[in-house]
Amino acid sequence: MRRGHLGEPEEKLSEILTSALAFVVAISVLVAVHEFGHFWVARRLGIKVLRFSIGFGNALWRRTGRDGTEYWISAIPLGGYVKMLDEREGDVAPEDLPRCFNRQSPQRRIAVLLAGPAFNFLFAIVAYWAMFVAGVPAVQPVLGPIAPDSPAAEAGLAPGDRILAVDGIATDTLMDTQLELLGAMVPGGRATLRVEDQDGNQRQARLVYDGDTQALTEPGAMFPQLGLAPWRPRIPAVIGELLPEGTAAASGLQSGDRVVSAAGEPIEDWGGWVTFVRERPGETVGLLVERDGAPQRVELFIGATDDGGERIGRIGAGPLVSAELWDPVRTEQRYGPVAAVGKAVGETWRMSALTVTMMARMVMGQVSVKNISGPINIAQTAGFTAAAGLTAFASFLAIVSISLGIINLLPIPMLDGGQIVYQCVELAKGSPVSERAQLIGQQVGVALLLMLMTFAFYNDIVRIAAG
């Protein structure tokens, strides 16, 4: 089943263009924030900045400020840089020597290097603050079907239970629950839940997973592995959007039709209707539908398509989903301007701590490396969140900004963190790190980054192939 009025090629092209545009916007914004941090602190410390560029390569637009700094928007929107005056890169006029980056004390250089990641964290705080003031729509952590003979079933969890806390930490939303469960179950495989049933009675539930907890960290695997599923509304079998080239439209079905029965079988909901259609590729079946309150007979031809080597039915129709269906579990996180500051700082800290923890556990082999995302997956996520609205896109930007800040603090010579290590060594030994040592470090750094990027691309390709 598909939704939408565009044909599949047009839909794909639209998704690709949306993802590409959202990716460029996201990268440009976050790089601008990061580089502005370096730029702003360098200027405040009296260091001469020669160029501030968003992107790499030739300039598409440039302007020279009154202080001589060049501002560029460059052709390749996949990064950016701040170029500061430095004797190691060319001759410097005697009067400008005090303003060279290499002439600054290690402490001042560290301040400039730290400023980029710091501004990424500051951006995340501002983004979260704006979201919490405007109101963040969310879903309550209410459980749906529980898989039999699963850790969730053994813990006594039941459909309709709401998870109030994980290991004593309150979980107001489904996302809170997923993050706290991930932190609690990996690597220990144990978590204590405080839950509330549909009658308002509260109890403790002990969730125990005795398998390899790394399996819980596979993308989208934790809830199914534990036997959990979030609550989903029961969607009525009402036709919503129709593909013009689909067999549903060709057979005379209309948007708003409610499927009452098919081939004499009653259709209870949209899930039952999808199952019915998938099992009958190439068949013609009689439908009883309700149209404008009156019964109507329709002869429906069910088309066929290939789904991973399996021939299934498809008619080119999507459900009519009302937002009110989610009312039982819908919530909103909204705070006043002052309270939102603390909430934004807390959320930034939580996401930062989780990112560092997961990265460390990934190195130790406790977290699946399939979680490493490359530019393709990031672009797809950017497109999805941009299409979902400003709040979703702002949340995406905040998370990526935090990740960018943390990655740049890693002690890899090509990154800010590696350069900070050099300054700390200079502080300790009283002289700069030798050029040979820096060259070797840069070569190692390039090799590590290339390995990481190659693995990230591989994960992206595997995800696309699996999808």
Coordinates of C-alpha atoms in Angstrom, one line a residue:
M1 CA 0.0 0.0 0.0
R2 CA 1.2 3.5 -0.8
R3 CA 0.0 6.9 -0.2
G4 CA 0.2 10.0 -2.4
H5 CA -0.9 11.3 -5.7
L6 CA 2.5 11.3 -7.5
G7 CA 3.7 8.3 -9.4
E8 CA 6.5 6.3 -7.9
P9 CA 9.3 7.9 -10.0
E10 CA 8.1 11.4 -9.3
E11 CA 7.8 10.6 -5.6
K12 CA 11.4 9.2 -5.5
L13 CA 12.7 12.3 -7.3
S14 CA 10.8 14.6 -4.9
E15 CA 12.2 12.7 -1.9
I16 CA 15.8 12.9 -3.3
L17 CA 15.5 16.6 -4.0
T18 CA 14.0 17.3 -0.5
S19 CA 16.7 15.2 1.2
A20 CA 19.5 16.9 -0.8
L21 CA 18.2 20.4 -0.1
A22 CA 17.7 19.7 3.6
F23 CA 21.1 18.1 3.9
V24 CA 22.8 21.2 2.3
V25 CA 20.8 23.5 4.6
A26 CA 21.7 21.4 7.7
I27 CA 25.4 21.1 6.9
S28 CA 25.7 24.8 6.0
V29 CA 24.0 25.9 9.2
L30 CA 25.9 23.7 11.5
V31 CA 29.3 24.3 9.8
A32 CA 28.6 28.1 10.0
V33 CA 27.9 27.8 13.7
H34 CA 31.0 25.7 14.3
E35 CA 33.3 28.0 12.3
F36 CA 31.8 31.1 13.7
G37 CA 32.8 29.9 17.2
H38 CA 36.5 29.7 16.0
F39 CA 36.1 33.1 14.3
W40 CA 34.4 34.9 17.1
V41 CA 36.9 33.8 19.8
A42 CA 39.9 34.4 17.6
R43 CA 38.7 38.0 16.9
R44 CA 38.1 38.6 20.6
L45 CA 41.7 37.5 21.3
G46 CA 43.1 39.8 18.7
I47 CA 44.1 37.1 16.2
K48 CA 43.8 38.2 12.6
V49 CA 41.3 36.2 10.5
L50 CA 42.1 36.2 6.8
R51 CA 39.0 34.2 5.6
F52 CA 35.8 32.8 6.9
S53 CA 34.3 30.3 4.4
I54 CA 31.2 28.2 4.3
G55 CA 32.0 25.4 2.0
F56 CA 35.2 24.4 0.1
G57 CA 36.6 25.2 -3.3
N58 CA 36.0 28.3 -5.4
A59 CA 34.0 31.2 -4.0
L60 CA 30.4 31.6 -5.4
W61 CA 30.1 34.8 -3.4
R62 CA 32.7 36.8 -1.5
R63 CA 32.9 40.0 0.4
T64 CA 35.8 41.7 2.2
G65 CA 35.1 43.4 5.5
R66 CA 36.6 46.7 6.7
D67 CA 39.1 44.8 8.7
G68 CA 40.4 42.9 5.7
T69 CA 38.7 39.5 6.5
E70 CA 37.3 37.7 3.4
Y71 CA 33.8 36.2 3.8
W72 CA 33.1 33.4 1.3
I73 CA 30.3 31.1 0.3
S74 CA 32.1 28.4 -1.6
A75 CA 31.1 25.9 -4.3
I76 CA 31.2 22.6 -2.3
P77 CA 28.7 22.9 0.7
L78 CA 30.2 20.0 2.7
G79 CA 32.2 21.9 5.3
G80 CA 33.9 25.2 5.9
Y81 CA 37.0 26.8 7.5
V82 CA 38.4 29.8 9.2
K83 CA 41.9 30.8 7.9
M84 CA 43.9 32.7 10.5
L85 CA 47.2 34.5 10.0
D86 CA 50.0 32.1 10.6
E87 CA 53.8 32.4 10.0
R88 CA 53.9 28.7 9.0
E89 CA 51.8 29.3 6.0
G90 CA 53.7 32.3 4.5
D91 CA 55.5 35.6 5.1
V92 CA 53.9 37.9 7.6
A93 CA 54.4 41.7 7.9
P94 CA 56.3 42.6 11.1
E95 CA 53.5 44.7 12.4
D96 CA 51.1 41.7 12.1
L97 CA 53.3 39.2 13.9
P98 CA 51.6 39.7 17.3
R99 CA 48.3 38.8 15.6
C100 CA 49.5 35.4 14.2
F101 CA 47.8 32.3 15.5
N102 CA 51.2 30.5 16.0
R103 CA 52.4 33.5 18.2
Q104 CA 49.6 33.0 20.7
S105 CA 50.1 31.2 24.0
P106 CA 48.9 27.5 24.1
Q107 CA 46.0 28.6 26.4
R108 CA 44.7 31.1 23.8
R109 CA 45.1 28.6 21.0
I110 CA 43.1 26.1 23.0
A111 CA 40.4 28.6 23.6
V112 CA 40.1 29.2 19.8
L113 CA 40.0 25.5 19.1
L114 CA 37.4 24.7 21.8
A115 CA 35.2 27.5 20.6
G116 CA 33.9 25.6 17.5
P117 CA 32.6 22.5 19.4
A118 CA 31.3 24.9 22.2
F119 CA 29.2 26.8 19.7
N120 CA 27.8 23.5 18.4
F121 CA 26.6 22.7 22.0
L122 CA 25.3 26.2 22.4
F123 CA 23.4 25.9 19.1
A124 CA 21.7 22.7 20.4
I125 CA 20.7 24.5 23.6
V126 CA 19.1 27.3 21.6
A127 CA 17.4 24.9 19.3
Y128 CA 15.9 22.9 22.2
W129 CA 14.9 26.0 24.0
A130 CA 13.0 27.3 21.0
M131 CA 11.3 23.9 20.6
F132 CA 10.3 23.7 24.3
V133 CA 8.9 27.2 24.2
A134 CA 6.9 26.5 21.0
G135 CA 5.8 23.1 22.2
V136 CA 7.2 19.7 21.2
P137 CA 4.5 17.2 20.2
A138 CA 5.4 13.7 21.5
V139 CA 3.9 10.3 22.2
Q140 CA 3.4 8.9 25.7
P141 CA 5.3 5.6 26.4
V142 CA 2.2 3.4 26.3
L143 CA 2.7 -0.2 25.3
G144 CA 1.0 -2.1 22.5
P145 CA 1.0 -5.9 22.0
I146 CA 3.5 -7.8 24.1
A147 CA 5.2 -10.8 22.3
P148 CA 4.6 -14.1 24.1
D149 CA 7.6 -15.8 25.8
S150 CA 9.6 -12.6 25.5
P151 CA 11.6 -10.7 28.2
A152 CA 8.7 -8.2 28.3
A153 CA 6.1 -10.9 28.9
E154 CA 8.3 -12.5 31.6
A155 CA 8.5 -9.1 33.3
G156 CA 4.7 -9.1 33.5
L157 CA 4.2 -6.1 31.1
A158 CA 0.8 -5.9 29.4
P159 CA -0.8 -3.9 26.5
G160 CA -1.9 -0.5 27.7
D161 CA 0.8 -0.2 30.4
R162 CA 2.5 3.2 30.5
I163 CA 6.2 3.2 31.4
L164 CA 6.7 6.0 34.0
A165 CA 10.4 5.5 34.8
V166 CA 13.4 3.4 33.9
D167 CA 15.8 2.7 36.7
G168 CA 14.3 5.6 38.6
I169 CA 14.6 8.1 35.7
A170 CA 11.2 9.6 34.7
T171 CA 10.2 8.9 31.1
D172 CA 7.5 11.3 29.9
T173 CA 7.7 10.3 26.2
L174 CA 8.3 7.3 24.1
M175 CA 11.6 8.7 23.0
D176 CA 12.7 9.2 26.7
T177 CA 11.8 5.5 27.3
Q178 CA 13.8 4.3 24.3
L179 CA 16.9 6.3 25.3
E180 CA 16.8 5.3 28.9
L181 CA 16.2 1.6 28.1
L182 CA 19.1 1.6 25.8
G183 CA 21.4 3.1 28.4
A184 CA 20.1 0.6 31.1
M185 CA 20.1 -2.6 29.1
V186 CA 23.5 -2.2 27.4
P187 CA 25.7 -3.9 28.5
G188 CA 24.0 -5.2 31.7
G189 CA 20.8 -6.5 30.2
R190 CA 18.8 -5.4 33.2
A191 CA 16.3 -2.6 33.9
T192 CA 13.7 -1.8 36.5
L193 CA 10.6 -0.2 35.2
R194 CA 7.9 1.7 37.0
V195 CA 4.7 1.2 35.1
E196 CA 1.0 2.2 35.4
D197 CA -1.8 0.0 34.1
Q198 CA -5.0 1.3 32.4
D199 CA -6.7 1.5 35.8
G200 CA -4.1 3.8 37.2
N201 CA -2.4 1.2 39.4
Q202 CA 1.4 1.4 39.6
R203 CA 3.9 -1.4 40.0
Q204 CA 7.5 -2.4 39.4
A205 CA 8.6 -4.6 36.6
R206 CA 12.0 -6.2 36.2
L207 CA 13.1 -6.5 32.6
V208 CA 15.8 -9.1 32.0
Y209 CA 17.6 -9.8 28.7
D210 CA 20.1 -12.7 28.8
G211 CA 21.2 -12.6 25.2
D212 CA 24.0 -10.6 23.6
T213 CA 23.0 -7.1 24.4
Q214 CA 24.8 -5.8 21.4
A215 CA 21.9 -7.1 19.4
L216 CA 19.7 -4.6 21.2
T217 CA 21.7 -1.8 19.7
E218 CA 21.1 -2.7 16.1
P219 CA 19.0 0.0 14.5
G220 CA 15.3 -0.5 15.3
A221 CA 16.0 -3.8 17.1
M222 CA 15.6 -3.1 20.8
F223 CA 11.8 -3.1 21.2
P224 CA 11.3 -6.2 19.1
Q225 CA 14.2 -8.1 20.8
L226 CA 12.6 -7.3 24.2
G227 CA 9.1 -8.2 23.0
L228 CA 7.8 -4.7 23.3
A229 CA 5.8 -2.6 20.8
P230 CA 4.5 0.9 21.2
W231 CA 0.8 1.5 21.2
R232 CA -0.7 2.1 17.8
P233 CA -4.2 3.3 17.0
R234 CA -6.6 1.0 15.3
I235 CA -6.9 2.5 11.8
P236 CA -10.3 2.0 10.2
A237 CA -10.4 0.5 6.7
V238 CA -11.2 3.9 5.0
I239 CA -9.6 4.7 1.7
G240 CA -7.6 7.9 1.8
E241 CA -5.2 8.9 -1.0
L242 CA -5.2 7.0 -4.3
L243 CA -2.5 6.7 -6.8
P244 CA -3.9 7.7 -10.2
E245 CA -2.3 4.6 -11.9
G246 CA -3.3 2.2 -9.1
T247 CA -5.9 -0.5 -9.6
A248 CA -8.0 0.9 -6.7
A249 CA -8.7 4.1 -8.7
A250 CA -9.2 2.2 -11.9
S251 CA -11.8 -0.1 -10.2
G252 CA -13.8 2.9 -9.0
L253 CA -12.8 3.1 -5.4
Q254 CA -13.0 6.7 -4.0
S255 CA -11.3 8.5 -1.2
G256 CA -13.6 8.2 1.9
D257 CA -14.9 4.8 1.0
R258 CA -15.0 2.5 4.1
V259 CA -14.4 -1.2 3.2
V260 CA -17.0 -3.2 5.0
S261 CA -16.3 -6.6 3.5
A262 CA -14.2 -8.2 0.7
A263 CA -15.1 -11.5 -1.0
G264 CA -17.6 -12.0 1.7
E265 CA -15.1 -11.6 4.5
P266 CA -15.6 -8.8 7.0
I267 CA -12.8 -6.2 7.1
E268 CA -12.3 -5.0 10.7
D269 CA -9.5 -2.4 10.2
W270 CA -6.8 -1.2 7.8
G271 CA -4.3 -3.9 8.9
G272 CA -6.8 -6.6 8.0
W273 CA -7.5 -4.9 4.7
V274 CA -3.7 -4.8 3.9
T275 CA -3.4 -8.5 4.7
F276 CA -6.3 -9.3 2.5
V277 CA -4.9 -7.4 -0.5
R278 CA -1.3 -8.7 -0.1
E279 CA -2.5 -12.3 -0.2
R280 CA -4.5 -12.0 -3.5
P281 CA -2.2 -10.6 -6.3
G282 CA -3.9 -10.7 -9.7
E283 CA -7.4 -11.5 -8.4
T284 CA -10.7 -9.7 -8.9
V285 CA -12.8 -9.6 -5.8
G286 CA -16.2 -8.1 -4.9
L287 CA -16.2 -5.4 -2.2
L288 CA -19.0 -3.9 -0.1
V289 CA -18.1 -0.4 0.8
E290 CA -19.8 2.4 2.6
R291 CA -19.8 5.6 0.5
D292 CA -21.5 8.8 1.9
G293 CA -23.4 6.6 4.4
A294 CA -24.8 4.2 1.7
P295 CA -23.7 0.7 0.8
Q296 CA -22.0 0.4 -2.6
R297 CA -20.7 -2.7 -4.5
V298 CA -17.3 -2.5 -6.2
E299 CA -15.4 -5.0 -8.3
L300 CA -11.8 -4.6 -7.4
F301 CA -8.9 -5.9 -9.5
I302 CA -5.8 -6.4 -7.3
G303 CA -2.5 -5.7 -9.0
A304 CA 0.7 -7.5 -8.3
T305 CA 4.2 -6.5 -7.4
D306 CA 7.4 -8.1 -6.3
D307 CA 8.4 -7.6 -2.6
G308 CA 11.8 -9.2 -1.9
G309 CA 11.1 -12.1 -4.2
E310 CA 7.6 -12.6 -3.0
R311 CA 4.6 -11.8 -5.3
I312 CA 2.1 -9.7 -3.4
G313 CA -1.0 -7.7 -4.1
R314 CA -1.1 -3.9 -4.4
I315 CA -3.9 -1.6 -5.3
G316 CA -2.3 1.9 -4.9
A317 CA -4.3 3.2 -2.0
G318 CA -3.5 4.6 1.4
P319 CA -5.5 4.9 4.6
L320 CA -7.4 7.9 5.7
V321 CA -5.7 8.6 9.0
S322 CA -7.1 11.1 11.4
A323 CA -4.8 12.9 13.9
E324 CA -7.5 12.3 16.5
L325 CA -6.7 8.6 16.5
W326 CA -3.5 9.4 18.4
D327 CA -5.3 11.4 21.1
P328 CA -5.1 8.6 23.8
V329 CA -1.2 8.8 23.8
R330 CA -0.6 12.3 22.4
T331 CA 1.3 14.8 24.7
E332 CA 3.2 18.0 24.4
Q333 CA 6.3 19.3 26.1
R334 CA 5.8 23.0 26.5
Y335 CA 7.6 25.3 29.0
G336 CA 7.8 29.0 29.7
P337 CA 10.9 30.9 28.4
V338 CA 12.7 30.6 31.8
A339 CA 11.9 27.0 32.5
A340 CA 12.8 26.1 29.0
V341 CA 16.4 27.1 29.5
G342 CA 17.0 24.5 32.2
K343 CA 15.1 21.9 30.1
A344 CA 17.2 22.7 27.0
V345 CA 20.5 22.5 28.9
G346 CA 19.4 19.2 30.4
E347 CA 18.4 17.8 27.1
T348 CA 21.7 18.8 25.5
W349 CA 23.6 17.3 28.4
R350 CA 21.6 14.1 28.2
M351 CA 22.1 13.7 24.4
S352 CA 25.8 14.5 24.8
A353 CA 26.3 12.0 27.5
L354 CA 24.4 9.3 25.6
T355 CA 26.5 10.0 22.5
V356 CA 29.8 9.7 24.3
T357 CA 28.7 6.6 26.2
M358 CA 27.5 4.9 23.0
M359 CA 30.7 5.8 21.2
A360 CA 32.8 4.4 24.0
R361 CA 30.8 1.2 24.1
M362 CA 31.0 0.9 20.4
V363 CA 34.8 0.9 20.7
M364 CA 34.6 -1.8 23.4
G365 CA 32.3 -3.9 21.1
Q366 CA 29.2 -3.5 23.3
V367 CA 27.3 -1.4 20.7
S368 CA 26.7 -2.3 17.1
V369 CA 28.8 -0.4 14.6
K370 CA 25.8 -0.4 12.3
N371 CA 24.7 2.8 14.2
I372 CA 27.4 4.7 12.4
S373 CA 25.6 6.8 9.7
G374 CA 27.1 8.3 6.6
P375 CA 26.0 11.3 4.5
I376 CA 23.4 9.3 2.6
N377 CA 21.5 8.3 5.8
I378 CA 22.0 11.8 7.3
A379 CA 20.6 13.3 4.1
Q380 CA 17.6 11.0 4.2
T381 CA 16.9 11.8 7.8
A382 CA 17.3 15.5 7.0
G383 CA 14.7 15.2 4.3
F384 CA 12.2 13.2 6.5
T385 CA 12.5 15.7 9.4
A386 CA 12.2 18.7 7.1
A387 CA 9.1 17.3 5.5
A388 CA 7.7 16.6 9.0
G389 CA 7.9 20.2 10.1
L390 CA 10.1 22.8 11.7
T391 CA 10.1 21.2 15.1
A392 CA 11.3 17.9 13.8
F393 CA 14.0 19.5 11.7
A394 CA 15.2 21.6 14.6
S395 CA 15.5 18.5 16.7
F396 CA 17.5 16.8 14.0
L397 CA 19.8 19.8 13.8
A398 CA 20.3 19.8 17.5
I399 CA 21.3 16.2 17.6
V400 CA 23.6 16.5 14.6
S401 CA 25.1 19.6 16.1
I402 CA 25.9 17.7 19.4
S403 CA 27.4 14.9 17.4
L404 CA 29.5 17.3 15.4
G405 CA 30.8 19.0 18.6
I406 CA 31.7 15.7 20.2
I407 CA 33.4 14.3 17.1
N408 CA 35.5 17.4 16.7
L409 CA 36.7 16.9 20.3
L410 CA 38.1 13.5 19.5
P411 CA 41.9 13.4 19.8
I412 CA 42.5 12.9 16.1
P413 CA 45.1 15.3 14.7
M414 CA 42.9 16.5 11.8
L415 CA 40.2 17.6 14.2
D416 CA 40.0 20.3 16.9
G417 CA 40.6 17.7 19.6
G418 CA 43.9 16.5 18.1
Q419 CA 45.1 20.1 17.8
I420 CA 44.2 20.7 21.4
V421 CA 46.3 17.7 22.4
Y422 CA 49.3 19.3 20.6
Q423 CA 48.8 22.5 22.6
C424 CA 48.6 20.5 25.8
V425 CA 51.8 18.7 25.0
E426 CA 53.4 22.1 24.3
L427 CA 52.3 23.3 27.7
A428 CA 53.7 20.3 29.4
K429 CA 57.1 20.2 27.6
G430 CA 57.6 23.9 27.1
S431 CA 58.1 23.7 23.4
P432 CA 55.9 23.0 20.3
V433 CA 55.4 19.5 19.0
S434 CA 57.9 18.9 16.2
E435 CA 56.8 19.3 12.6
R436 CA 57.6 15.7 11.9
A437 CA 55.4 14.5 14.7
Q438 CA 52.6 16.7 13.5
L439 CA 53.0 15.4 10.0
I440 CA 52.8 11.8 11.2
G441 CA 49.8 12.6 13.3
Q442 CA 48.1 14.2 10.3
Q443 CA 48.7 11.1 8.2
V444 CA 47.3 8.9 10.9
G445 CA 44.3 11.2 11.3
V446 CA 43.6 11.2 7.6
A447 CA 43.8 7.4 7.5
L448 CA 41.4 7.1 10.5
L449 CA 38.9 9.5 9.0
L450 CA 39.0 7.8 5.7
M451 CA 38.3 4.4 7.4
L452 CA 35.4 5.9 9.3
M453 CA 33.9 7.5 6.2
T454 CA 34.3 4.3 4.2
F455 CA 32.5 2.3 7.0
A456 CA 29.8 4.9 7.2
F457 CA 29.2 4.8 3.5
Y458 CA 29.1 1.0 3.7
N459 CA 26.4 1.1 6.4
D460 CA 24.4 3.5 4.3
I461 CA 24.6 1.2 1.2
V462 CA 23.6 -1.8 3.3
R463 CA 20.6 0.1 4.7
I464 CA 19.5 1.1 1.2
A465 CA 19.9 -2.5 0.0
A466 CA 18.0 -3.9 3.0
G467 CA 15.2 -1.3 2.5

